[in-house]
Amino acid sequence: MPCLYLSTNVNLDGVDINPIFSEATKAISAITGKPESYVMVLLKGSVPISFGASTSEPAAYGELVALGGITKAVKRELIATLGIILQNSKLGIPRTRFFLKVVDVSTPMGSKL
């Protein structure tokens, strides 16, 4: 179940964030090969963030946690695609001010818990 946690310094009051949820869910599903019904997206606004010594420009930090299926190519595609979604959204967060940490929490060597 991929889960994307997004934090931004942008105030979300009055912003329609549904398109961000929808686009991110579809992108994560397509890139990871997991069904959309398994994807979770959390978005938190008005978080104090300093990026490049600036606290006033829009910025975002994200963590995507998934159970398996994360390769270097998948990581690159997730970072690029989610960056474009945030940049083109009403949040207007430049791709250069977005950092995404991608974590695969699958157990070593595919053992079962």
Coordinates of C-alpha atoms in Angstrom, one line a residue:
M1 CA 0.0 0.0 0.0
P2 CA 1.9 3.1 -1.2
C3 CA 1.4 6.1 1.1
L4 CA 2.4 9.6 0.1
Y5 CA 2.8 12.2 2.9
L6 CA 3.1 15.7 1.6
S7 CA 3.9 18.8 3.7
T8 CA 4.0 22.3 2.2
N9 CA 4.4 25.8 3.5
V10 CA 1.5 26.9 1.3
N11 CA -1.7 27.8 3.1
L12 CA -4.4 25.4 1.8
D13 CA -7.4 27.3 3.1
G14 CA -9.8 27.8 0.2
V15 CA -7.6 25.8 -2.2
D16 CA -9.3 22.9 -4.1
I17 CA -6.9 20.1 -3.2
N18 CA -9.0 17.3 -4.7
P19 CA -7.2 17.5 -8.1
I20 CA -3.9 17.0 -6.3
F21 CA -5.2 13.9 -4.5
S22 CA -6.7 12.5 -7.7
E23 CA -3.6 13.2 -9.9
A24 CA -1.1 11.9 -7.3
T25 CA -3.1 8.8 -6.7
K26 CA -3.4 8.0 -10.4
A27 CA 0.3 8.7 -10.9
I28 CA 1.5 6.6 -8.0
S29 CA -0.7 3.7 -9.0
A30 CA 0.5 3.8 -12.6
I31 CA 4.2 4.1 -11.7
T32 CA 4.2 1.5 -8.9
G33 CA 1.8 -0.9 -10.5
K34 CA -0.4 -1.0 -7.3
P35 CA -4.2 -0.5 -7.6
E36 CA -5.5 3.0 -7.0
S37 CA -7.6 1.6 -4.1
Y38 CA -4.4 0.8 -2.3
V39 CA -2.8 4.3 -2.6
M40 CA -3.1 6.8 0.3
V41 CA -2.2 10.5 0.0
L42 CA -1.9 12.9 2.9
L43 CA -1.5 16.6 2.4
K44 CA -0.7 19.1 5.2
G45 CA -0.4 22.8 4.6
S46 CA 1.0 25.8 6.4
V47 CA 4.0 23.8 7.6
P48 CA 7.1 26.0 8.3
I49 CA 9.7 25.0 5.7
S50 CA 13.0 26.5 5.0
F51 CA 14.4 25.5 1.6
G52 CA 17.5 27.1 0.2
A53 CA 17.5 29.6 3.1
S54 CA 14.0 30.9 2.0
T55 CA 10.9 30.5 4.1
S56 CA 8.6 32.7 1.9
E57 CA 8.7 30.8 -1.4
P58 CA 6.4 27.8 -1.9
A59 CA 8.1 24.5 -1.1
A60 CA 7.2 21.0 -0.3
Y61 CA 8.6 17.9 1.4
G62 CA 7.2 14.4 0.7
E63 CA 7.8 10.9 1.8
L64 CA 6.4 8.0 -0.2
V65 CA 6.4 4.7 1.6
A66 CA 5.7 1.5 -0.2
L67 CA 5.8 -2.2 0.4
G68 CA 7.9 -3.5 -2.5
G69 CA 8.1 -2.5 -6.2
I70 CA 10.5 0.5 -5.7
T71 CA 13.4 0.4 -8.1
K72 CA 15.8 3.3 -9.0
A73 CA 13.7 3.9 -12.2
V74 CA 10.5 3.9 -10.2
K75 CA 12.0 6.4 -7.7
R76 CA 13.1 8.7 -10.5
E77 CA 9.7 8.6 -12.2
L78 CA 7.9 9.2 -8.9
I79 CA 10.0 12.3 -8.1
A80 CA 9.6 13.8 -11.6
T81 CA 5.9 13.1 -11.9
L82 CA 4.9 14.3 -8.4
G83 CA 7.1 17.4 -8.9
I84 CA 5.2 18.2 -12.1
I85 CA 1.8 17.7 -10.4
L86 CA 2.7 20.1 -7.5
Q87 CA 4.2 22.6 -9.9
N88 CA 1.1 22.6 -12.2
S89 CA -1.4 22.6 -9.3
K90 CA -2.9 25.6 -7.7
L91 CA -0.1 25.3 -5.1
G92 CA 2.4 26.4 -7.7
I93 CA 5.4 24.7 -6.0
P94 CA 8.4 24.7 -8.3
R95 CA 9.9 21.3 -9.0
T96 CA 13.2 22.8 -7.8
R97 CA 11.6 23.4 -4.3
F98 CA 10.2 19.9 -3.8
F99 CA 12.1 17.1 -2.1
L100 CA 10.7 13.5 -2.1
K101 CA 12.1 10.7 0.0
V102 CA 11.0 7.3 -1.4
V103 CA 11.2 4.3 1.0
D104 CA 10.6 0.6 0.3
V105 CA 9.7 -1.1 3.6
S106 CA 9.5 -4.6 2.2
T107 CA 11.3 -7.2 4.3
P108 CA 14.8 -8.4 3.2
M109 CA 14.8 -11.1 0.5
G110 CA 11.0 -11.2 0.3
S111 CA 10.5 -13.1 3.5
K112 CA 7.0 -13.0 4.9
L113 CA 6.1 -11.4 8.2

